[in-house]
Amino acid sequence: QVRVAESGGGLVQPGGSLRLSCAASGTIASINTMGWYRQAPGRERELVATVTSDGSTNYADSVKGRVTISRDNAKNTVYLQMNSLKPEDTAVYYCNADIVRFGRSVSLHYWGQGTQVTVSS
């Protein structure tokens, strides 16, 4: 079994900051790319940022310069530091991890349940 769980969402004022965390647990042999996606009401899920196992990062244009993704491979955890938040950042944020389980030769993508981020005064 593999579980991916997010934490750290909440309500923040415009211009504020939040740090999201996502931990993967279970029968994990290795994790390739980990990433954050978000889905606002009435919109499709979109990429926020990803980080590979060797630390290479990729960001959506809408968050570049305001968001930093990082990971702790020893803890199977990925973080999303969000600064200068805007109302348009309001969404449910989902974690995704590309995981190879023990005894398996291929990886599968696992999603967390999501955490709500609301930016409002």
mmCIF file of C-alpha atoms in Angstrom:
data_model
loop_
_atom_site.group_PDB
_atom_site.id
_atom_site.type_symbol
_atom_site.label_atom_id
_atom_site.label_comp_id
_atom_site.label_asym_id
_atom_site.label_seq_id
_atom_site.Cartn_x
_atom_site.Cartn_y
_atom_site.Cartn_z
ATOM 1 C CA GLN A 1 0.000 0.000 0.000
ATOM 2 C CA VAL A 2 1.098 3.557 -0.724
ATOM 3 C CA ARG A 3 -0.357 6.706 0.741
ATOM 4 C CA VAL A 4 0.231 10.321 -0.249
ATOM 5 C CA ALA A 5 -1.013 12.950 2.186
ATOM 6 C CA GLU A 6 -0.942 16.758 2.017
ATOM 7 C CA SER A 7 -1.035 19.241 4.865
ATOM 8 C CA GLY A 8 -0.630 22.957 5.434
ATOM 9 C CA GLY A 9 -3.513 24.544 3.575
ATOM 10 C CA GLY A 10 -5.710 27.247 5.019
ATOM 11 C CA LEU A 11 -6.951 30.800 4.779
ATOM 12 C CA VAL A 12 -4.429 33.557 4.148
ATOM 13 C CA GLN A 13 -4.682 37.227 3.250
ATOM 14 C CA PRO A 14 -3.449 38.521 -0.102
ATOM 15 C CA GLY A 15 0.304 39.009 0.037
ATOM 16 C CA GLY A 16 0.679 36.344 2.686
ATOM 17 C CA SER A 17 2.550 33.051 2.695
ATOM 18 C CA LEU A 18 1.783 29.383 3.168
ATOM 19 C CA ARG A 19 3.882 26.236 3.204
ATOM 20 C CA LEU A 20 2.344 23.000 2.009
ATOM 21 C CA SER A 21 3.795 19.604 2.807
ATOM 22 C CA CYS A 22 3.186 16.222 1.238
ATOM 23 C CA ALA A 23 4.483 12.935 2.592
ATOM 24 C CA ALA A 24 4.447 9.601 0.794
ATOM 25 C CA SER A 25 4.423 6.447 2.886
ATOM 26 C CA GLY A 26 4.120 2.697 2.460
ATOM 27 C CA THR A 27 5.998 0.082 0.453
ATOM 28 C CA ILE A 28 8.113 2.580 -1.483
ATOM 29 C CA ALA A 29 11.306 1.575 -3.243
ATOM 30 C CA SER A 30 11.920 4.932 -4.894
ATOM 31 C CA ILE A 31 10.166 8.108 -5.950
ATOM 32 C CA ASN A 32 10.815 9.816 -9.247
ATOM 33 C CA THR A 33 9.147 13.182 -9.837
ATOM 34 C CA MET A 34 7.000 14.756 -7.126
ATOM 35 C CA GLY A 35 4.769 17.686 -7.827
ATOM 36 C CA TRP A 36 1.964 20.009 -6.884
ATOM 37 C CA TYR A 37 -1.154 20.658 -8.923
ATOM 38 C CA ARG A 38 -4.180 22.802 -8.184
ATOM 39 C CA GLN A 39 -7.807 22.964 -9.182
ATOM 40 C CA ALA A 40 -10.001 26.010 -8.759
ATOM 41 C CA PRO A 41 -13.814 25.774 -8.916
ATOM 42 C CA GLY A 42 -15.011 25.368 -12.480
ATOM 43 C CA ARG A 43 -11.497 24.936 -13.834
ATOM 44 C CA GLU A 44 -9.309 22.015 -14.825
ATOM 45 C CA ARG A 45 -6.505 20.754 -12.635
ATOM 46 C CA GLU A 46 -3.255 22.507 -13.546
ATOM 47 C CA LEU A 47 0.416 22.101 -12.833
ATOM 48 C CA VAL A 48 1.960 24.319 -10.170
ATOM 49 C CA ALA A 49 5.456 22.889 -9.807
ATOM 50 C CA THR A 50 7.436 19.664 -10.000
ATOM 51 C CA VAL A 51 10.780 18.452 -8.677
ATOM 52 C CA THR A 52 12.727 15.409 -9.827
ATOM 53 C CA SER A 53 14.648 13.044 -7.588
ATOM 54 C CA ASP A 54 17.890 14.902 -8.359
ATOM 55 C CA GLY A 55 16.355 18.284 -7.561
ATOM 56 C CA SER A 56 15.502 19.696 -10.969
ATOM 57 C CA THR A 57 12.465 21.948 -10.765
ATOM 58 C CA ASN A 58 9.760 23.188 -13.090
ATOM 59 C CA TYR A 59 7.199 25.914 -12.404
ATOM 60 C CA ALA A 60 4.038 27.193 -14.012
ATOM 61 C CA ASP A 61 4.480 30.707 -15.387
ATOM 62 C CA SER A 62 1.716 31.954 -13.091
ATOM 63 C CA VAL A 63 3.695 31.134 -9.943
ATOM 64 C CA LYS A 64 7.313 31.709 -11.002
ATOM 65 C CA GLY A 65 9.135 33.952 -8.560
ATOM 66 C CA ARG A 66 6.511 33.457 -5.840
ATOM 67 C CA VAL A 67 6.655 29.711 -5.241
ATOM 68 C CA THR A 68 9.479 27.332 -4.340
ATOM 69 C CA ILE A 69 9.225 23.554 -4.493
ATOM 70 C CA SER A 70 11.660 21.376 -2.581
ATOM 71 C CA ARG A 71 11.892 17.802 -1.362
ATOM 72 C CA ASP A 72 13.485 15.701 1.344
ATOM 73 C CA ASN A 73 14.253 12.342 -0.215
ATOM 74 C CA ALA A 74 15.038 10.744 3.139
ATOM 75 C CA LYS A 75 11.520 11.599 4.320
ATOM 76 C CA ASN A 76 9.729 11.009 0.988
ATOM 77 C CA THR A 77 8.340 14.498 1.411
ATOM 78 C CA VAL A 78 7.819 17.415 -0.930
ATOM 79 C CA TYR A 79 7.168 21.005 0.106
ATOM 80 C CA LEU A 80 5.621 24.015 -1.583
ATOM 81 C CA GLN A 81 6.523 27.421 -0.173
ATOM 82 C CA MET A 82 4.110 30.020 -1.503
ATOM 83 C CA ASN A 83 4.726 33.741 -1.027
ATOM 84 C CA SER A 84 2.965 36.888 -2.220
ATOM 85 C CA LEU A 85 -0.254 34.938 -2.526
ATOM 86 C CA LYS A 86 -3.046 36.292 -4.693
ATOM 87 C CA PRO A 87 -6.793 35.607 -4.673
ATOM 88 C CA GLU A 88 -6.340 33.752 -7.966
ATOM 89 C CA ASP A 89 -4.152 31.233 -6.138
ATOM 90 C CA THR A 90 -7.271 30.014 -4.345
ATOM 91 C CA ALA A 91 -7.748 26.332 -5.174
ATOM 92 C CA VAL A 92 -7.497 22.815 -3.872
ATOM 93 C CA TYR A 93 -3.840 21.844 -4.054
ATOM 94 C CA TYR A 94 -2.987 18.234 -4.840
ATOM 95 C CA CYS A 95 0.276 16.384 -4.429
ATOM 96 C CA ASN A 96 1.414 13.847 -6.989
ATOM 97 C CA ALA A 97 4.237 11.344 -6.621
ATOM 98 C CA ASP A 98 5.637 8.969 -9.245
ATOM 99 C CA ILE A 99 6.421 5.944 -7.083
ATOM 100 C CA VAL A 100 8.115 2.601 -7.641
ATOM 101 C CA ARG A 101 6.910 0.085 -5.077
ATOM 102 C CA PHE A 102 9.054 -2.712 -3.723
ATOM 103 C CA GLY A 103 8.946 -5.723 -6.018
ATOM 104 C CA ARG A 104 7.669 -3.701 -8.967
ATOM 105 C CA SER A 105 9.567 -2.676 -12.083
ATOM 106 C CA VAL A 106 7.393 0.237 -13.171
ATOM 107 C CA SER A 107 6.249 3.394 -11.429
ATOM 108 C CA LEU A 108 2.733 4.612 -10.839
ATOM 109 C CA HIS A 109 1.421 8.088 -10.118
ATOM 110 C CA TYR A 110 -0.252 8.506 -6.764
ATOM 111 C CA TRP A 111 -2.410 11.485 -5.750
ATOM 112 C CA GLY A 112 -3.152 12.934 -2.360
ATOM 113 C CA GLN A 113 -6.656 13.916 -1.258
ATOM 114 C CA GLY A 114 -5.972 17.628 -1.660
ATOM 115 C CA THR A 115 -5.712 20.586 0.680
ATOM 116 C CA GLN A 116 -7.686 23.814 0.358
ATOM 117 C CA VAL A 117 -5.845 27.107 -0.025
ATOM 118 C CA THR A 118 -7.986 30.228 0.170
ATOM 119 C CA VAL A 119 -6.514 33.684 -0.393
ATOM 120 C CA SER A 120 -8.939 36.337 0.746
ATOM 121 C CA SER A 121 -9.138 39.441 2.874
#
